[in-house]
């Protein structure tokens, strides 16, 4: 697998780039309204994402629970490491008015919209199975520690949103199905798999739309942009490659966690920035630029991982 992972990731990155370009073109020629984009986002987040997770659990049983729990534990550790990596670089809040966005973007990857499609194409159902654990941990951390940076000491973090986030709903349903050894049946399985297959094109087209709406000229003058992208796309993933090497875990599990970590900045950073009165334009641009750069860095990270994780 180590020899083929770089090729698989590179091929999927090219496919993603084409979808992203298509989304950017639609935006440039104003073929999608703001309302249409919101509806696509809702469909992806609340319908397609749970179906992707449920689909990845098909054929799994309680014997796979140990591997899933391992993925949960390591995912928690990865997020803690990323949070601590981000803190010292943006510790001075007076010099970094967008410190909330910068720390958030370093700590949290786009493991849902970009990570799940990448894992599905390069590692198959098992990759998505492991990635779903990472996604749940991501949801818990972003809606608690992550959101806490934006709302401040006077704000309230919604634990209801954590519990009822699409990723956690998807894995809860999957856990029930797996635990009770239930069968969905041919018709329902076809429906779930069909909706799950929308994930890659819809997610990438949406990212293309966000890219098309970004003010690149303005954001490229901000030196913090380059630091955030380096930490998120290279520095943190390399640390996690080292962690996986030390832990000597299953190869597919290691690759799935590394690739989830190596994804660009989480798109939800722009949503939080907008909702809580921060610089949402800067947040959107950082997400967009990191997404573009990830088309180069993801194959690089996969190559480094293939040389170290045997």
Tab-separated table of C-alpha atoms in Angstrom, residues 43-263:
chain	number	residue	atom	x	y	z
A	43	UNK	CA	-27.660	19.000	1.604
A	44	UNK	CA	-23.982	18.112	1.930
A	45	UNK	CA	-23.719	18.652	5.660
A	46	UNK	CA	-27.033	17.273	6.911
A	47	UNK	CA	-27.858	14.540	4.378
A	48	UNK	CA	-24.783	13.428	2.460
A	49	UNK	CA	-22.258	13.401	5.349
A	50	UNK	CA	-24.305	11.059	7.599
A	51	UNK	CA	-24.911	8.784	4.590
A	52	UNK	CA	-21.167	8.642	3.871
A	53	UNK	CA	-20.510	7.508	7.427
A	54	UNK	CA	-23.375	4.979	7.438
A	55	UNK	CA	-22.174	3.608	4.088
A	56	UNK	CA	-18.628	3.173	5.414
A	57	UNK	CA	-19.942	1.110	8.341
A	58	UNK	CA	-21.645	-1.429	6.060
A	59	UNK	CA	-20.142	-4.871	6.521
A	60	UNK	CA	-18.490	-3.881	9.804
A	61	UNK	CA	-19.189	-5.681	13.055
A	62	UNK	CA	-18.289	-5.428	16.726
A	63	UNK	CA	-14.867	-6.936	15.993
A	64	UNK	CA	-14.018	-3.641	14.283
A	65	UNK	CA	-14.909	-1.646	17.403
A	66	UNK	CA	-11.362	-1.891	18.808
A	67	UNK	CA	-9.978	-0.269	15.668
A	68	UNK	CA	-12.637	2.471	15.815
A	69	UNK	CA	-11.891	3.202	19.486
A	70	UNK	CA	-8.174	3.379	18.670
A	71	UNK	CA	-8.971	5.882	15.923
A	72	UNK	CA	-11.023	7.945	18.401
A	73	UNK	CA	-8.200	7.996	20.950
A	74	UNK	CA	-5.503	8.945	18.445
A	75	UNK	CA	-7.782	11.572	16.857
A	76	UNK	CA	-8.197	13.227	20.268
A	77	UNK	CA	-4.416	13.253	20.712
A	78	UNK	CA	-3.914	14.715	17.209
A	79	UNK	CA	-6.320	17.579	17.891
A	80	UNK	CA	-4.661	18.364	21.227
A	81	UNK	CA	-1.246	18.449	19.517
A	82	UNK	CA	-2.559	20.748	16.760
A	83	UNK	CA	-4.133	23.127	19.295
A	84	UNK	CA	-0.844	23.391	21.202
A	85	UNK	CA	1.125	23.898	17.977
A	86	UNK	CA	-1.129	26.823	17.006
A	87	UNK	CA	-1.044	28.625	20.363
A	88	UNK	CA	2.554	29.986	20.613
A	89	UNK	CA	2.609	31.327	17.043
A	90	UNK	CA	-0.438	33.512	17.681
A	91	UNK	CA	-0.137	34.067	21.436
A	92	UNK	CA	0.130	37.859	21.181
A	93	UNK	CA	-3.478	38.914	20.654
A	94	UNK	CA	-2.620	42.618	20.235
A	95	UNK	CA	-0.298	41.915	17.299
A	96	UNK	CA	-2.701	39.327	15.885
A	97	UNK	CA	-6.242	40.763	15.740
A	98	UNK	CA	-7.319	37.625	13.864
A	99	UNK	CA	-5.721	35.304	16.403
A	100	UNK	CA	-9.000	33.349	16.788
A	101	UNK	CA	-9.105	32.574	13.063
A	102	UNK	CA	-5.380	31.803	12.798
A	103	UNK	CA	-5.342	29.409	15.757
A	104	UNK	CA	-8.555	27.736	14.611
A	105	UNK	CA	-7.299	27.263	11.046
A	106	UNK	CA	-4.037	25.707	12.252
A	107	UNK	CA	-5.770	23.396	14.721
A	108	UNK	CA	-8.675	22.164	12.588
A	109	UNK	CA	-8.632	20.594	9.129
A	110	UNK	CA	-11.351	20.282	6.508
A	111	UNK	CA	-11.631	16.581	7.372
A	112	UNK	CA	-15.293	16.403	6.359
A	113	UNK	CA	-15.779	18.190	3.043
A	114	UNK	CA	-12.316	17.329	1.723
A	115	UNK	CA	-11.057	14.546	3.997
A	116	UNK	CA	-13.878	12.045	3.553
A	117	UNK	CA	-13.828	12.153	-0.283
A	118	UNK	CA	-10.032	11.822	-0.218
A	119	UNK	CA	-10.147	8.800	2.096
A	120	UNK	CA	-12.945	7.160	0.089
A	121	UNK	CA	-10.940	7.382	-3.136
A	122	UNK	CA	-7.490	6.508	-1.780
A	123	UNK	CA	-8.241	4.053	1.042
A	124	UNK	CA	-11.794	2.832	0.367
A	125	UNK	CA	-14.510	2.068	2.923
A	126	UNK	CA	-12.031	1.292	5.697
A	127	UNK	CA	-10.435	4.701	5.253
A	128	UNK	CA	-13.817	6.406	5.605
A	129	UNK	CA	-14.585	4.171	8.600
A	130	UNK	CA	-11.469	5.486	10.364
A	131	UNK	CA	-12.060	9.005	9.050
A	132	UNK	CA	-15.535	9.051	10.586
A	133	UNK	CA	-13.955	8.706	14.036
A	134	UNK	CA	-11.667	11.647	13.253
A	135	UNK	CA	-14.692	13.633	12.018
A	136	UNK	CA	-16.631	13.058	15.248
A	137	UNK	CA	-13.665	14.184	17.368
A	138	UNK	CA	-13.329	17.212	15.070
A	139	UNK	CA	-17.008	18.097	15.663
A	140	UNK	CA	-16.650	17.848	19.438
A	141	UNK	CA	-13.490	19.984	19.533
A	142	UNK	CA	-14.648	22.641	17.047
A	143	UNK	CA	-17.995	23.156	18.786
A	144	UNK	CA	-16.330	23.440	22.215
A	145	UNK	CA	-12.672	24.600	22.266
A	146	UNK	CA	-12.814	26.037	18.752
A	147	UNK	CA	-16.067	27.938	19.158
A	148	UNK	CA	-14.919	29.094	22.600
A	149	UNK	CA	-12.154	31.166	20.973
A	150	UNK	CA	-14.729	33.057	18.922
A	151	UNK	CA	-17.409	33.639	21.566
A	152	UNK	CA	-14.957	34.685	24.303
A	153	UNK	CA	-15.420	34.480	28.046
A	154	UNK	CA	-18.943	35.943	27.903
A	155	UNK	CA	-20.252	33.646	25.207
A	156	UNK	CA	-21.948	30.278	25.483
A	157	UNK	CA	-20.912	27.107	23.728
A	158	UNK	CA	-23.841	25.031	22.483
A	159	UNK	CA	-23.397	21.417	23.554
A	160	UNK	CA	-26.694	20.680	21.799
A	161	UNK	CA	-25.010	21.518	18.494
A	162	UNK	CA	-22.165	19.148	19.383
A	163	UNK	CA	-24.488	16.233	20.153
A	164	UNK	CA	-26.720	16.821	17.137
A	165	UNK	CA	-23.991	17.621	14.610
A	166	UNK	CA	-24.327	15.575	11.379
A	167	UNK	CA	-21.114	13.619	11.942
A	168	UNK	CA	-22.145	12.433	15.391
A	169	UNK	CA	-25.683	11.593	14.209
A	170	UNK	CA	-24.188	9.554	11.368
A	171	UNK	CA	-21.861	7.580	13.592
A	172	UNK	CA	-24.612	7.066	16.227
A	173	UNK	CA	-26.933	5.533	13.622
A	174	UNK	CA	-24.031	3.469	12.265
A	175	UNK	CA	-23.133	2.291	15.762
A	176	UNK	CA	-26.694	1.090	16.369
A	177	UNK	CA	-26.753	-0.748	13.039
A	178	UNK	CA	-23.353	-2.327	13.731
A	179	UNK	CA	-24.097	-3.147	17.379
A	180	UNK	CA	-27.426	-4.828	16.605
A	181	UNK	CA	-26.062	-6.401	13.413
A	182	UNK	CA	-28.945	-4.904	11.414
A	183	UNK	CA	-29.223	-5.160	7.628
A	184	UNK	CA	-30.466	-2.154	5.673
A	185	UNK	CA	-31.708	-4.214	2.740
A	186	UNK	CA	-30.900	-3.760	-0.931
A	187	UNK	CA	-33.182	-0.774	-1.585
A	188	UNK	CA	-32.142	1.277	1.448
A	189	UNK	CA	-28.470	0.417	0.939
A	190	UNK	CA	-28.682	1.640	-2.664
A	191	UNK	CA	-30.272	4.918	-1.522
A	192	UNK	CA	-27.665	5.499	1.206
A	193	UNK	CA	-24.760	4.667	-1.107
A	194	UNK	CA	-26.222	6.864	-3.856
A	195	UNK	CA	-26.455	9.868	-1.535
A	196	UNK	CA	-22.958	9.134	-0.181
A	197	UNK	CA	-21.559	9.215	-3.734
A	198	UNK	CA	-22.578	12.897	-3.984
A	199	UNK	CA	-20.000	13.819	-1.348
A	200	UNK	CA	-16.936	14.378	-3.527
A	201	UNK	CA	-18.476	16.400	-6.402
A	202	UNK	CA	-20.790	18.505	-4.228
A	203	UNK	CA	-18.144	19.216	-1.553
A	204	UNK	CA	-15.496	20.184	-4.099
A	205	UNK	CA	-17.888	22.334	-6.159
A	206	UNK	CA	-18.796	24.187	-2.957
A	207	UNK	CA	-15.114	24.760	-2.200
A	208	UNK	CA	-14.738	26.089	-5.735
A	209	UNK	CA	-17.613	28.502	-5.107
A	210	UNK	CA	-15.920	29.740	-1.915
A	211	UNK	CA	-12.666	30.156	-3.841
A	212	UNK	CA	-14.427	32.172	-6.523
A	213	UNK	CA	-15.820	34.540	-3.905
A	214	UNK	CA	-12.483	35.157	-2.113
A	215	UNK	CA	-10.447	38.374	-2.224
A	216	UNK	CA	-7.046	36.865	-2.951
A	217	UNK	CA	-5.120	40.083	-3.666
A	218	UNK	CA	-5.952	41.528	-0.259
A	219	UNK	CA	-5.261	38.414	1.787
A	220	UNK	CA	-1.939	37.605	0.083
A	221	UNK	CA	-0.463	40.717	1.723
A	222	UNK	CA	-1.028	39.232	5.181
A	223	UNK	CA	2.099	37.371	6.309
A	224	UNK	CA	0.080	35.316	8.798
A	225	UNK	CA	-1.583	33.591	5.850
A	226	UNK	CA	1.664	31.866	4.902
A	227	UNK	CA	2.407	30.855	8.478
A	228	UNK	CA	-1.088	29.397	8.969
A	229	UNK	CA	-0.870	27.425	5.717
A	230	UNK	CA	2.612	26.093	6.506
A	231	UNK	CA	1.599	24.946	9.989
A	232	UNK	CA	-1.706	23.402	8.835
A	233	UNK	CA	-0.532	21.753	5.617
A	234	UNK	CA	3.064	20.729	6.417
A	235	UNK	CA	4.180	21.162	10.028
A	236	UNK	CA	1.290	19.491	11.866
A	237	UNK	CA	0.963	16.569	9.368
A	238	UNK	CA	4.718	15.849	9.626
A	239	UNK	CA	4.413	15.704	13.423
A	240	UNK	CA	1.532	13.235	13.057
A	241	UNK	CA	3.554	11.111	10.614
A	242	UNK	CA	6.196	10.886	13.334
A	243	UNK	CA	3.532	9.968	15.884
A	244	UNK	CA	2.181	7.195	13.651
A	245	UNK	CA	5.728	5.873	13.137
A	246	UNK	CA	6.287	5.678	16.902
A	247	UNK	CA	2.905	4.052	17.606
A	248	UNK	CA	3.332	1.376	14.879
A	249	UNK	CA	-0.384	1.182	14.156
A	250	UNK	CA	-2.175	-0.535	11.281
A	251	UNK	CA	-1.069	1.010	7.966
A	252	UNK	CA	-4.534	1.993	6.721
A	253	UNK	CA	-5.437	3.483	10.093
A	254	UNK	CA	-2.204	5.505	10.092
A	255	UNK	CA	-2.708	6.801	6.551
A	256	UNK	CA	-6.350	7.710	7.228
A	257	UNK	CA	-5.434	9.794	10.281
A	258	UNK	CA	-2.468	11.433	8.523
A	259	UNK	CA	-4.512	12.399	5.461
A	260	UNK	CA	-7.375	13.715	7.630
A	261	UNK	CA	-4.849	15.893	9.446
A	262	UNK	CA	-3.190	17.066	6.211
A	263	UNK	CA	-6.389	18.567	4.762
